[in-house]
C-alpha cells in the first residue's frame, strides 16, 4: 500500500495535486489536437487520391497547406 499523507487520508487536495492535474489536462488537449490534425491530413490525402491526383500533386498540396497553417500560427 502506498504512503498517504494525513491530508490525502482526509481528502484534502494539495497544490501539487492541482498542478499535476492541470498539466495532465493540458497534455491531453494537446494530444487530441495532434490526433485531429493527423486525421485531417489523412482525410485530405484520401480525397485527393480518390479524385485522381498524382502523388507529386498531393505532396505539393500538403506542403502548401502546412505553409498556410504555419503562417496562421505565427500571427
CSV table of C-alpha atoms in Angstrom, one decimal:
chain,number,residue,atom,x,y,z
A,1,UNK,CA,0.0,0.0,0.0
A,2,UNK,CA,1.3,3.4,-0.9
A,3,UNK,CA,2.1,6.1,1.7
A,4,UNK,CA,-0.7,8.6,2.2
A,5,UNK,CA,-0.3,11.9,4.0
A,6,UNK,CA,-2.8,13.0,6.6
A,7,UNK,CA,-4.2,15.5,4.1
A,8,UNK,CA,-4.7,12.8,1.5
A,9,UNK,CA,-6.3,10.5,4.1
A,10,UNK,CA,-8.9,13.0,4.8
A,11,UNK,CA,-9.5,14.1,1.2
A,12,UNK,CA,-7.6,17.3,1.1
A,13,UNK,CA,-6.0,18.3,-2.3
A,14,UNK,CA,-2.5,19.7,-2.4
A,15,UNK,CA,-1.3,22.5,-4.7
A,16,UNK,CA,0.9,19.8,-6.3
A,17,UNK,CA,-2.1,17.6,-7.0
A,18,UNK,CA,-3.9,20.5,-8.6
A,19,UNK,CA,-0.8,21.4,-10.7
A,20,UNK,CA,-0.3,17.8,-11.9
A,21,UNK,CA,-4.0,17.6,-12.8
A,22,UNK,CA,-3.8,20.8,-14.9
A,23,UNK,CA,-0.6,19.6,-16.5
A,24,UNK,CA,-2.2,16.3,-17.4
A,25,UNK,CA,-5.4,18.0,-18.8
A,26,UNK,CA,-3.2,20.3,-20.9
A,27,UNK,CA,-1.3,17.4,-22.3
A,28,UNK,CA,-4.5,15.5,-23.1
A,29,UNK,CA,-5.8,18.6,-25.0
A,30,UNK,CA,-2.6,18.9,-26.9
A,31,UNK,CA,-2.7,15.2,-27.9
A,32,UNK,CA,-6.3,15.5,-29.0
A,33,UNK,CA,-5.4,18.4,-31.2
A,34,UNK,CA,-2.4,16.5,-32.7
A,35,UNK,CA,-4.7,13.5,-33.3
A,36,UNK,CA,-7.3,15.6,-35.0
A,37,UNK,CA,-4.7,17.3,-37.3
A,38,UNK,CA,-3.3,13.9,-38.3
A,39,UNK,CA,-6.8,12.6,-39.1
A,40,UNK,CA,-7.5,15.7,-41.2
A,41,UNK,CA,-4.2,15.2,-43.1
A,42,UNK,CA,-5.1,11.6,-43.8
A,43,UNK,CA,-8.6,12.5,-44.9
A,44,UNK,CA,-7.2,15.1,-47.3
A,45,UNK,CA,-4.8,12.6,-48.8
A,46,UNK,CA,-7.5,10.1,-49.2
A,47,UNK,CA,-9.8,12.5,-51.0
A,48,UNK,CA,-7.0,13.8,-53.3
A,49,UNK,CA,-6.2,10.2,-54.3
A,50,UNK,CA,-9.9,9.4,-54.9
A,51,UNK,CA,-10.1,12.3,-57.4
A,52,UNK,CA,-7.0,11.0,-59.2
A,53,UNK,CA,-4.3,13.5,-58.2
A,54,UNK,CA,-0.8,12.2,-58.6
A,55,UNK,CA,1.5,11.6,-55.6
A,56,UNK,CA,3.6,14.6,-56.6
A,57,UNK,CA,0.5,16.9,-56.6
A,58,UNK,CA,-0.6,15.5,-53.3
A,59,UNK,CA,2.8,16.4,-51.8
A,60,UNK,CA,2.5,19.9,-53.3
A,61,UNK,CA,-0.9,20.4,-51.8
A,62,UNK,CA,0.3,19.2,-48.4
A,63,UNK,CA,3.3,21.5,-48.5
A,64,UNK,CA,1.0,24.5,-49.3
A,65,UNK,CA,-1.4,23.6,-46.6
A,66,UNK,CA,1.3,23.2,-44.0
A,67,UNK,CA,2.8,26.6,-45.0
A,68,UNK,CA,-0.7,28.2,-44.7
A,69,UNK,CA,-1.2,26.7,-41.3
A,70,UNK,CA,2.2,27.8,-40.1
A,71,UNK,CA,1.6,31.4,-41.3
A,72,UNK,CA,-1.7,31.4,-39.3
A,73,UNK,CA,0.0,30.1,-36.2
A,74,UNK,CA,2.7,32.8,-36.5
A,75,UNK,CA,0.1,35.6,-36.3
